[in-house]
Coordinates of C-alpha atoms in Angstrom, one line a residue:
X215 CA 22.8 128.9 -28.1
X216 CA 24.6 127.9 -31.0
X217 CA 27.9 129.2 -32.1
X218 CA 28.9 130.6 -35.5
X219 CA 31.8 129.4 -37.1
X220 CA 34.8 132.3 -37.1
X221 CA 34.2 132.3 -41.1
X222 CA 30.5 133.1 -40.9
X223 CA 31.0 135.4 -37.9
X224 CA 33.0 137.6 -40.1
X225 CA 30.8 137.0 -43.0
X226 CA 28.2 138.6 -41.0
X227 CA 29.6 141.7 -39.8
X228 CA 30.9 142.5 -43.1
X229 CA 27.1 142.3 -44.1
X230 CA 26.2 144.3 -41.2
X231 CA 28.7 147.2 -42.5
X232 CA 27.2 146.7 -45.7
X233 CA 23.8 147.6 -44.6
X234 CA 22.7 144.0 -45.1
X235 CA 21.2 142.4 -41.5
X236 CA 20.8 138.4 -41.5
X237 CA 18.5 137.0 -39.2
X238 CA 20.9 134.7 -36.9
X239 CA 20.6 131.0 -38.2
X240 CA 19.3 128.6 -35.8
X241 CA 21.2 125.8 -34.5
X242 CA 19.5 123.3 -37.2
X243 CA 20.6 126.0 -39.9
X244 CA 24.1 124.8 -42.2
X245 CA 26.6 126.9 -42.5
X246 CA 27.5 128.7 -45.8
X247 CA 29.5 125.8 -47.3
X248 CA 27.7 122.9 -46.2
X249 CA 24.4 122.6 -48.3
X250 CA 24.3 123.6 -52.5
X251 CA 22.7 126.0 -53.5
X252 CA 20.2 125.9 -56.2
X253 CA 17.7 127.8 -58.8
X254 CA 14.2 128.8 -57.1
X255 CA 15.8 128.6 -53.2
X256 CA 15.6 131.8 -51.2
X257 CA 17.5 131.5 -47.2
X258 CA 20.3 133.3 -45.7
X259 CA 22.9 131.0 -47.5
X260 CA 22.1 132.7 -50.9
X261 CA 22.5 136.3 -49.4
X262 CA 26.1 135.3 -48.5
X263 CA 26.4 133.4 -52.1
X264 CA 25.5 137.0 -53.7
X265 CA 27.8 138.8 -51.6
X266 CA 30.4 136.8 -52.4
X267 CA 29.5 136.6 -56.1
X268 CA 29.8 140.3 -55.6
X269 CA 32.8 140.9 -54.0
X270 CA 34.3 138.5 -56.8
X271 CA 32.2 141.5 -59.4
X272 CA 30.0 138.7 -61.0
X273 CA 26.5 139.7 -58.5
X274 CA 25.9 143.2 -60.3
X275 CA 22.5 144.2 -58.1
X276 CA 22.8 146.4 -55.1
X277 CA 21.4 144.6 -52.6
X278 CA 21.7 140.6 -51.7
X279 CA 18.1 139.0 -51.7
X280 CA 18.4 135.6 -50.4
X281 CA 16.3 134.7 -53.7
X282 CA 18.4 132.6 -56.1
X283 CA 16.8 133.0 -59.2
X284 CA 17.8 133.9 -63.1
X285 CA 20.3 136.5 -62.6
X286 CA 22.0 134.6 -60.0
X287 CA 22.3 131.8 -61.2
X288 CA 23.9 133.7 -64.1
X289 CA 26.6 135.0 -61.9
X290 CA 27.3 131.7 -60.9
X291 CA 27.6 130.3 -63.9
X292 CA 29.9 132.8 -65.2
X293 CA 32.1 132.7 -61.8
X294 CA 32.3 129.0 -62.5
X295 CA 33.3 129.6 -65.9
X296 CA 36.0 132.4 -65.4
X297 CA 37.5 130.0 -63.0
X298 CA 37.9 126.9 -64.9
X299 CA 35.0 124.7 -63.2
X300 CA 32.1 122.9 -64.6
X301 CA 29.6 125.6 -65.5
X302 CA 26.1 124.4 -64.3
X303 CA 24.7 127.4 -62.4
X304 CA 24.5 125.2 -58.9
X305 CA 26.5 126.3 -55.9
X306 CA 28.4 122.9 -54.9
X307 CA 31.8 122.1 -52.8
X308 CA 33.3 122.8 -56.0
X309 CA 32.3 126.6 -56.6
X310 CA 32.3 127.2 -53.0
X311 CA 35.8 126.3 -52.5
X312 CA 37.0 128.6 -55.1
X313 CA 34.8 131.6 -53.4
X314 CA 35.5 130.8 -50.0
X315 CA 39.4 130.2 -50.3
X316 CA 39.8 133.3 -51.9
X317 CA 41.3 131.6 -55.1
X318 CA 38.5 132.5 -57.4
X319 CA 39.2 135.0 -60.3
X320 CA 37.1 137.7 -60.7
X321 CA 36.0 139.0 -64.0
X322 CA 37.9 141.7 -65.9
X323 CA 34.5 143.2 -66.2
X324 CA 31.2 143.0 -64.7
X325 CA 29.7 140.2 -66.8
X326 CA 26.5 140.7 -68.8
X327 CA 23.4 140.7 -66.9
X328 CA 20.4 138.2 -68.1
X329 CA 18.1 141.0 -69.6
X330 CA 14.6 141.1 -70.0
X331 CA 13.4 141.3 -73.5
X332 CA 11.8 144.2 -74.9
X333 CA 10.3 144.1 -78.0
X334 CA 6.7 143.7 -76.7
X335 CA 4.8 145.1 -73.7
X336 CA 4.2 142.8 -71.4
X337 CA 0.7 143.1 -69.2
X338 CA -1.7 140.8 -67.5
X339 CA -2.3 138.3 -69.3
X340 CA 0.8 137.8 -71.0
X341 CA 3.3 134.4 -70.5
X342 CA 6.2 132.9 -71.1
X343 CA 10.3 133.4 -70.8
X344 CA 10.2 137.1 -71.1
X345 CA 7.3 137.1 -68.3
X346 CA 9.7 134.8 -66.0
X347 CA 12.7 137.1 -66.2
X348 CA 10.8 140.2 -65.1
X349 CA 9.2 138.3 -62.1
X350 CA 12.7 137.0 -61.1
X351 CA 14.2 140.8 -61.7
X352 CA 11.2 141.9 -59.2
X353 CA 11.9 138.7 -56.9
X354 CA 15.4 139.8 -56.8
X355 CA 14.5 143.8 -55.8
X356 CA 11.7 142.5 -53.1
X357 CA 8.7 143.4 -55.1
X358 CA 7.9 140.2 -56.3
X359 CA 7.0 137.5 -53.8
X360 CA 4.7 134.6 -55.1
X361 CA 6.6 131.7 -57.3
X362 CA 8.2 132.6 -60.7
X363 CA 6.0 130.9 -63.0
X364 CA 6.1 133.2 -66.6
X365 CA 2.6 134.0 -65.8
X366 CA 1.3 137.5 -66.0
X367 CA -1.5 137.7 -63.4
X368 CA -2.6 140.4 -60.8
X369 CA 0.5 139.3 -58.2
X370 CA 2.8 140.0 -61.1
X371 CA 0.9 143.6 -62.1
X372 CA 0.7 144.7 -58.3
X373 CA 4.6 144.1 -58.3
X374 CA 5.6 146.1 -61.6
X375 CA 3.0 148.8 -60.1
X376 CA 4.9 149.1 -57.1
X377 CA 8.2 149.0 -58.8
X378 CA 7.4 152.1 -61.0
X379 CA 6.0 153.8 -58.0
X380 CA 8.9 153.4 -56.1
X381 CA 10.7 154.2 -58.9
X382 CA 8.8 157.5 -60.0
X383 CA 7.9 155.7 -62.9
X384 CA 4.3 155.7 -64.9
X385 CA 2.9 153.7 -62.8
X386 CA 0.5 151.8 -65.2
X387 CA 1.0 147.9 -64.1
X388 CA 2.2 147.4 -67.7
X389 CA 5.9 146.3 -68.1
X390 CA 6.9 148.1 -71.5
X391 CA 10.2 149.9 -72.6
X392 CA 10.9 151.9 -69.9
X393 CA 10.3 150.0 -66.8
X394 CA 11.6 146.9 -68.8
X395 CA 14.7 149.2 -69.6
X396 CA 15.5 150.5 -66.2
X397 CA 15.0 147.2 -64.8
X398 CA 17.6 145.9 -67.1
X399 CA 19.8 149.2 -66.2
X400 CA 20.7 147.5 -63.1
X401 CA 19.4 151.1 -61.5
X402 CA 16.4 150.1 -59.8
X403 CA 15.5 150.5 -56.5
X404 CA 15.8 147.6 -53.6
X405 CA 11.8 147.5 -52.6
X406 CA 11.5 149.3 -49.3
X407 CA 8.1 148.8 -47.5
X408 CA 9.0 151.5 -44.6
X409 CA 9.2 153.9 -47.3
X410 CA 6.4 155.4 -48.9
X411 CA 6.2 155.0 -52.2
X412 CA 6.5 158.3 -54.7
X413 CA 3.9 160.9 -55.1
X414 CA 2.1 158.7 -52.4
X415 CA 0.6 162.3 -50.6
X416 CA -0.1 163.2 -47.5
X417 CA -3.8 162.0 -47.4
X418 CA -5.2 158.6 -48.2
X419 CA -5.4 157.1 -52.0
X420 CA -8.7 155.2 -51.7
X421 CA -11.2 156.5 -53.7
X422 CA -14.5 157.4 -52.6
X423 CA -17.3 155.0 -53.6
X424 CA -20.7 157.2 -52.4
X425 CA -19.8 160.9 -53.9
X426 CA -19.8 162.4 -57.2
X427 CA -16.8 165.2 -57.5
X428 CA -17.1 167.7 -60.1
X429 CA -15.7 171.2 -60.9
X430 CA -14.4 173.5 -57.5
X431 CA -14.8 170.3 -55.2
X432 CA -12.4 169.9 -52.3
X433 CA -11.1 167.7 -50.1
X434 CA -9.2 164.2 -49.6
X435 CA -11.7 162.4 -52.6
X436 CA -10.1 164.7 -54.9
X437 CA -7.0 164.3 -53.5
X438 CA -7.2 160.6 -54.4
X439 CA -9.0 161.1 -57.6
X440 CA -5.9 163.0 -58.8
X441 CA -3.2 160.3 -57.6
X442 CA -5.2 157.6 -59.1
X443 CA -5.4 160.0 -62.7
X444 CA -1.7 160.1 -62.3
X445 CA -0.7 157.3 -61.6
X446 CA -2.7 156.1 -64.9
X447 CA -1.1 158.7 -66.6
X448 CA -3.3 160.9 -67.6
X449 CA -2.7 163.7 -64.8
X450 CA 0.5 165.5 -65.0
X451 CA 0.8 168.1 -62.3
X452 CA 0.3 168.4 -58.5
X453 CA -2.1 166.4 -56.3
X454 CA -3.7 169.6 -55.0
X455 CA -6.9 168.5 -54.2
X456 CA -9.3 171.0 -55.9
X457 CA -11.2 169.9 -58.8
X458 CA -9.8 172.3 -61.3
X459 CA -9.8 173.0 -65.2
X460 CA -6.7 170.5 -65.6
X461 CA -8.3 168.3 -63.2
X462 CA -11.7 167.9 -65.2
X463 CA -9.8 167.9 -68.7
X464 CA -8.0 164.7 -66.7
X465 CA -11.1 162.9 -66.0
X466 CA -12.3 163.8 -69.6
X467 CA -9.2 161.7 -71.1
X468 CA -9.4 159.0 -69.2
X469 CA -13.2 158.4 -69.7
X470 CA -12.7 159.1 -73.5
X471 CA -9.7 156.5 -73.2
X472 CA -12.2 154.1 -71.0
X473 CA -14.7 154.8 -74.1
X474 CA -17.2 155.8 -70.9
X475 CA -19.7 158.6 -70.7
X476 CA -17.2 162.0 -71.4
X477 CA -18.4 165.0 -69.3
X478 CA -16.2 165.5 -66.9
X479 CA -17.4 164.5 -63.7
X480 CA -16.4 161.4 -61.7
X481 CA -19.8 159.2 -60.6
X482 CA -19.9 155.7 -59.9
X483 CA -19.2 154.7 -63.4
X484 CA -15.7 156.5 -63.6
X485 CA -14.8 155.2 -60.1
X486 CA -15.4 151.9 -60.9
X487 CA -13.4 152.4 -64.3
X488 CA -10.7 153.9 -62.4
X489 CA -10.6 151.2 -60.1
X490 CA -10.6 148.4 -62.7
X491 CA -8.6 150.3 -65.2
X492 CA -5.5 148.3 -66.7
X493 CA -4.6 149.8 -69.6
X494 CA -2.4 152.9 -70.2
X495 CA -2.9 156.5 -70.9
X496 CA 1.4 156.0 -71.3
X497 CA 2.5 155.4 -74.6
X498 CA 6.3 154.8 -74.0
X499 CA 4.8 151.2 -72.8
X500 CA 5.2 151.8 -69.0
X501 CA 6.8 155.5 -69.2
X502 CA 7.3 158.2 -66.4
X503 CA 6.2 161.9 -66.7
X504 CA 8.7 163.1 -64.2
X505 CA 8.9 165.9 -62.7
X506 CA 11.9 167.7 -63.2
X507 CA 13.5 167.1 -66.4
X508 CA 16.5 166.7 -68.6
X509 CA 16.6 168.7 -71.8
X510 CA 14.8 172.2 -71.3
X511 CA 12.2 174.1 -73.6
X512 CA 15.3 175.6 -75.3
X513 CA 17.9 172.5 -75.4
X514 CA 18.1 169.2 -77.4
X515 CA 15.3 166.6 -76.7
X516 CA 16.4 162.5 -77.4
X517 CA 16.1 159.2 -76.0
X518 CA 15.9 159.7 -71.9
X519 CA 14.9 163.1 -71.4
X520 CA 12.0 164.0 -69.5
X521 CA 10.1 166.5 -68.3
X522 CA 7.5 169.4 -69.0
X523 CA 9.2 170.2 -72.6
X524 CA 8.6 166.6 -73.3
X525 CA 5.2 166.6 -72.6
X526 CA 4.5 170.1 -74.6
X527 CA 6.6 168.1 -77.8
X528 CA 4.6 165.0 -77.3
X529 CA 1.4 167.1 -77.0
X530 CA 2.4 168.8 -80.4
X531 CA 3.2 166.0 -82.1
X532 CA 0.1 164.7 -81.3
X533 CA -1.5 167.2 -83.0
X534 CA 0.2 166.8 -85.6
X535 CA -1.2 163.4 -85.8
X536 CA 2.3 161.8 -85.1
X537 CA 2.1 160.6 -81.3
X538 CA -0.7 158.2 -80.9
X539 CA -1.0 157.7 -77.0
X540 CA -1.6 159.9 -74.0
X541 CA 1.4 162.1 -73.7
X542 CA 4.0 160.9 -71.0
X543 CA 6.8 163.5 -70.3
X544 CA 9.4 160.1 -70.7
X545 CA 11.1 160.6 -74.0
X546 CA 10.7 156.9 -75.2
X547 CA 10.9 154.8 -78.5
X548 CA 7.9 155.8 -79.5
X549 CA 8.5 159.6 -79.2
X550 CA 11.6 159.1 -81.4
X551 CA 9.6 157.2 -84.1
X552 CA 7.4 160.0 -84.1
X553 CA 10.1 163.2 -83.9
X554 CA 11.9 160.8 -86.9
X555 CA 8.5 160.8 -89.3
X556 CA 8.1 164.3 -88.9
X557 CA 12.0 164.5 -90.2
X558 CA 11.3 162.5 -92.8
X559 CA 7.8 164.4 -93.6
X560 CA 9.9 167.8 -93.6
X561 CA 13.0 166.7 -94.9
X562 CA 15.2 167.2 -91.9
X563 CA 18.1 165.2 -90.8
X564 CA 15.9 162.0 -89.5
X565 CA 17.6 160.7 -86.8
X566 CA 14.4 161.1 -83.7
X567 CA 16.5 163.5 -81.7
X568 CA 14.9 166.6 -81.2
X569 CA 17.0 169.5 -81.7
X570 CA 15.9 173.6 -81.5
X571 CA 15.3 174.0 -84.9
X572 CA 13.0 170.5 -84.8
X573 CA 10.9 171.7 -81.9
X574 CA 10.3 174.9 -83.5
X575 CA 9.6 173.3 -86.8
X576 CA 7.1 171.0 -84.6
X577 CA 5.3 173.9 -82.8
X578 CA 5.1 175.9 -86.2
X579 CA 3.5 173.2 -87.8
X580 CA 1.0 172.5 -85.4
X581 CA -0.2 175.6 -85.0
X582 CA -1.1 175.9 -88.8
X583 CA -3.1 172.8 -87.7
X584 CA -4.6 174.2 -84.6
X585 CA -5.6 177.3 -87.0
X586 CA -7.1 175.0 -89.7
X587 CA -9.0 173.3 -86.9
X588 CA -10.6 176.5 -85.6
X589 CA -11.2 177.6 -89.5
X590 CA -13.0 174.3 -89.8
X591 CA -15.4 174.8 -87.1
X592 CA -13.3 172.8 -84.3
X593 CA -16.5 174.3 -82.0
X594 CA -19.9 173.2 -81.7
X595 CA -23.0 171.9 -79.7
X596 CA -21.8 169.2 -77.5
X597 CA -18.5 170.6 -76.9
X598 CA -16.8 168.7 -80.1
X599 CA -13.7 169.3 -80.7
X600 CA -11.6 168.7 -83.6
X601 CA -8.2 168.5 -82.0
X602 CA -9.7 165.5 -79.4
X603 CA -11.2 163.6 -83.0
X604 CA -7.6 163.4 -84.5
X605 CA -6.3 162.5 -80.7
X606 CA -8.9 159.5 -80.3
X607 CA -8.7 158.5 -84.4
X608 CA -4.7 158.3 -83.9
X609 CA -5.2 156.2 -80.8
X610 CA -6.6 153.3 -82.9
X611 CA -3.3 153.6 -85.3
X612 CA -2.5 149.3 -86.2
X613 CA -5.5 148.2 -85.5
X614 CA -6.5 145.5 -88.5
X615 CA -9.4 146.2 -91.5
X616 CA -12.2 144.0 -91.0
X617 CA -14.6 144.0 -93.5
X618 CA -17.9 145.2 -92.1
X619 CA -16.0 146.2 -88.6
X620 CA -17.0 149.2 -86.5
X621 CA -15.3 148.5 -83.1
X622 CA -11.4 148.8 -81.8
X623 CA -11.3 145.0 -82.7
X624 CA -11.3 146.1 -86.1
X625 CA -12.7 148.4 -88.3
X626 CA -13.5 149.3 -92.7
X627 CA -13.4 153.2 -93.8
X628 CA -17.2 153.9 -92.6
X629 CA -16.8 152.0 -89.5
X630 CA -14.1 153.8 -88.7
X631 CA -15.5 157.5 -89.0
X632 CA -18.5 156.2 -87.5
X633 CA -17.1 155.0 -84.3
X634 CA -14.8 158.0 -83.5
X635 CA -17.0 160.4 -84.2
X636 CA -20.0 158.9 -81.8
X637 CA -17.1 158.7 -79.0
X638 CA -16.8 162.5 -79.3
X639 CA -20.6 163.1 -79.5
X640 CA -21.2 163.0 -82.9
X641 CA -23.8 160.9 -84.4
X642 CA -23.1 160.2 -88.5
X643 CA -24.5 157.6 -90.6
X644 CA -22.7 154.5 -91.7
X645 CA -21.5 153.8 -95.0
X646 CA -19.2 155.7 -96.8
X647 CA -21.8 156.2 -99.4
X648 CA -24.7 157.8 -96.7
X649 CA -21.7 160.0 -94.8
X650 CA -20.7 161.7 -98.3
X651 CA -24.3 162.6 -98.6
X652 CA -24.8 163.3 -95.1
X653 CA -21.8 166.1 -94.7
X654 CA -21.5 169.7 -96.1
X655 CA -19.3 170.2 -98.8
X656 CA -15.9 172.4 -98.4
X657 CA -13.9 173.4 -101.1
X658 CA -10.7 172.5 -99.7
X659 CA -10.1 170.2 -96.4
X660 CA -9.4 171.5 -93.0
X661 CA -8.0 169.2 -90.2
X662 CA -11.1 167.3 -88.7
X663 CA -13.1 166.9 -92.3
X664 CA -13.8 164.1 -93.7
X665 CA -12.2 163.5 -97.4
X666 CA -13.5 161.0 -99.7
X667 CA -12.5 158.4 -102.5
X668 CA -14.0 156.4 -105.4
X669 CA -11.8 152.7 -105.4
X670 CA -13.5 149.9 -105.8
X671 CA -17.1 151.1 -107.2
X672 CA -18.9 154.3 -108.1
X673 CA -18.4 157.1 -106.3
X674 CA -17.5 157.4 -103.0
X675 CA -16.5 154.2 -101.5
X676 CA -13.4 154.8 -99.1
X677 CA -13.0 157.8 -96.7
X678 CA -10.5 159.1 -93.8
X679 CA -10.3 162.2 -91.3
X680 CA -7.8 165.0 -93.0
X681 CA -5.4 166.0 -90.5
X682 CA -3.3 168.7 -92.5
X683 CA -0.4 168.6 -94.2
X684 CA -2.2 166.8 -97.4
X685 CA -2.4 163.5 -95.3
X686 CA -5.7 161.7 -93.8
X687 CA -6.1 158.8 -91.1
X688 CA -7.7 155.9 -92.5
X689 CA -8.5 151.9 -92.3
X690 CA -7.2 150.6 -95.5
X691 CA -8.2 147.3 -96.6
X692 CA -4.3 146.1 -96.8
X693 CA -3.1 148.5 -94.1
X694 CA -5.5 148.7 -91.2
X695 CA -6.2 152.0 -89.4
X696 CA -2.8 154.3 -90.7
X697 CA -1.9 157.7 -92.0
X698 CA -1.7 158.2 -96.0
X699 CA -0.8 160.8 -98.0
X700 CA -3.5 162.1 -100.7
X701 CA -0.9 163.4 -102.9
X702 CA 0.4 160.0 -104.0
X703 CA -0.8 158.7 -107.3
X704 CA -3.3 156.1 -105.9
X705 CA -4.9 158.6 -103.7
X706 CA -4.7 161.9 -105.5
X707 CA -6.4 159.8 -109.0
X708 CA -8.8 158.8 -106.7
X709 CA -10.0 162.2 -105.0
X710 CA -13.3 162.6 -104.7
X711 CA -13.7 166.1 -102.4
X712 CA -14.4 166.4 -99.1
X713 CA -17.4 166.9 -96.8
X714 CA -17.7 168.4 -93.2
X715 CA -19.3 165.9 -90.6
X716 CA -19.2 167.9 -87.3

């Protein structure tokens, strides 16, 4: 049996203490020391590089990986550098020497760790640098374990999945603010496979292929029908398993979101959706709903926060027109943008932190909409409902005018009202032109009607859903699908009445 040297011996126990356990090197195996140490090479001689990188306060992750990829070779670089050597990022005689002689300086303070960018989302399909630094993050943590290669692909997605889970994150496969965020926090958890990951249950997650469960059904399908719901983020409470009220109005967002048959009950059609599904009922790109929460119903709101009062603001906001994705419970970027336009909108100090006397002014306002909905008929055969027509119309927020469009790849005005009110059941005709003549005419607009303009011919040639407060969602030839308000000068010139389509 081969010996280790005194120097590793100790090197190991100190691990050991440390919660780390190396396998013992075989006899062919060099010492730490005696090989360099390189970008993209993963063995026990990089676990005891990181520990020493550590120790020195230049390693800033928990737990040593044996991986040596972007963020060590970081702290390498900026060991070397703090001590005066040539600063390449490669572990040679050099740079071990001044780690293993105990003459290396350490850093006055933890040096900046390599972060991930994160002004886009980043999801299957997508490439490049900011793709590579979130695979090397994962590889680092233990979730990641195929080669770093900036591609985006289904090894990549199953790795950020399991990260959020792990993480009680939304687990949506989608790397966006808040996964990229707390996996730049340096907060993240080492991957642990003999722990189950979060809100994992008691029963099995595999969804049932040769059943349809509907209303007051029991049992384990259920059970995994509501994990996979919540995991997409469109189910917010307990896994229970009993097909409930909430659990139905679940499945009914996420077919609407899968732009599937909306009734309600999960067939083959929703399972295989649910299955395949890759996009996000999040909106905080990647956000958690959490459970508990920071910031209570009566208590100041911002950046960070989470919880059920989250959820209820996001929920009102939306409403209101002014949140544009499923609701979350993770107070994110984009539930700042939209606390900060309802500021602006009221005149309130707009800095996207949502004090008392915002929430209140939030919940005040939408329930004059809620009102104007019912007064506007939000009922009907069908089950249409006004409230889910402004959800599903703000959903398509950004996306570009196309002249003659009708689908999510881009829409004009007609195409527009025509394609969101057929996904909530409503079947209206397709120019601007045939819909004036097709609707009923109201004397003044109530959230869900349709209002009407005369711009570039004759009568009515542009239109948009009114959604209260004297504004309407639209696709705009310069703008794409966004909110405008009828009482600026182009608009209110232009006003031509409005006419109820539901």
């Amino acid at each position: 049996m081969a010996l280790l040297s005194p120097r590793k011996t100790v090197m190991t126990a100190s691990l050991a203490v440390a919660g780390v356990v190396f396998a013992s090197p075989s006899g062919a195996e060099a010492s730490f020391g005696e090989r360099t140490l390189s970008y993209g090479m993963s063995n026990n001689d990089v676990k005891v590089l990181q520990e020493k990188l550590k120790e020195e306060g230049f390693f800033n992750f928990h737990t040593a990986t044996g991986y040596f990829g972007e963020i060590t070779k970081q702290a390498v670089k900026d060991f070397q550098s703090a001590n005066n050597l040539k600063v390449d990022g490669i572990a040679g005689p050099q740079t071990f020497g001044a780690l293993t002689n105990g003459s290396g300086s350490g850093g006055s303070a933890a040096p900046a760790p390599v972060k991930i960018p994160d002004s886009s989302l980043l999801r299957e399909g997508s490439s490049g640098n900011a793709v590579t630094l979130l695979q090397e993050k994962l590889k680092e943590l233990g979730y990641f374990t195929a080669s770093v290669n900036g591609r985006y692909r289904s090894d990549t997605v199953e790795a950020v999945r399991t990260y959020q889970r792990t993480n009680q994150l939304q687990v949506d496969g989608i790397a966006g603010p808040q996964t990229i965020g707390h996996l730049n926090s340096g907060n993240g958890k080492p991957y642990s496979p003999e722990k189950p990951p979060a809100n994992s249950g008691s029963g099995s997650t595999q969804l049932p292929t040769n059943t349809v469960l509907r209303l007051n059904d029991q049992g384990s399908g259920v059970e995994a029908l509501q994990t996979h719901l919540k995991d997409h983020g469109f189910y917010s409470h307990s896994v229970t398993g009993t097909y409930g009220p909430i659990t139905r109005d679940a499945v009914r967002s996420f077919q609407r979101a899968a732009n599937i048959t909306v009734d309600g009950i999960v067939g083959p059609q929703t399972f295989n959706a649910l299955k395949n599904w890759t996009g996000s009922g999040s909106g905080d790109s990647g956000s958690g709903s959490g459970s508990g929460g920071s910031g209570g119903n009566a208590g100041t709101l911002m950046v960070g926060s989470e919880g059920p009062a989250v959820t209820e603001l996001q929920n009102e906001l939306r409403t209101l027109g002014l949140f544009h994705v499923q609701p979350t419970g993770y107070y994110g970027s984009i539930t700042k943008q939209s606390v900060k336009t309802f500021q602006q909108q009221w005149n309130m100090t707009a800095d996207g932190i949502a004090t008392k006397a915002t929430i209140q002014k939030i919940s005040q306002a939408a329930d004059v909409h809620r009102e104007d909905a019912g007064s506007g008929g939000s009922g009907g055969s069908g089950g249409f409902q006004v409230m889910n027509l402004i959800a599903d119309a703000s959903t398509f927020i950004g996306t570009p005018y196309v002249w003659g469009g009708a689908s999510p790849s881009g829409f004009d005005c007609s195409g527009f009202m025509q394609y969101v009110f057929n996904i909530n059941g409503k079947t209206i005709p397709r120019t601007a032109a045939q819909q004036y003549n097709f609707g009923k005419s109201v004397s003044s607009p109530s959230v869900g009607d349709v209002v009407f303009f005369e711009t570039y011919t004759t009568g009515p040639s542009h239109n948009g859903i009114y959604i209260g407060n004297n504004q309407f969602i639209h696709a705009g030839s310069s703008t794409g699908v966004t909110i405008a308000n009828m009482n600026t000068t182009y608009w209110s010139t232009r006003y031509l009445g409005a006419k109820r389509l539901h």
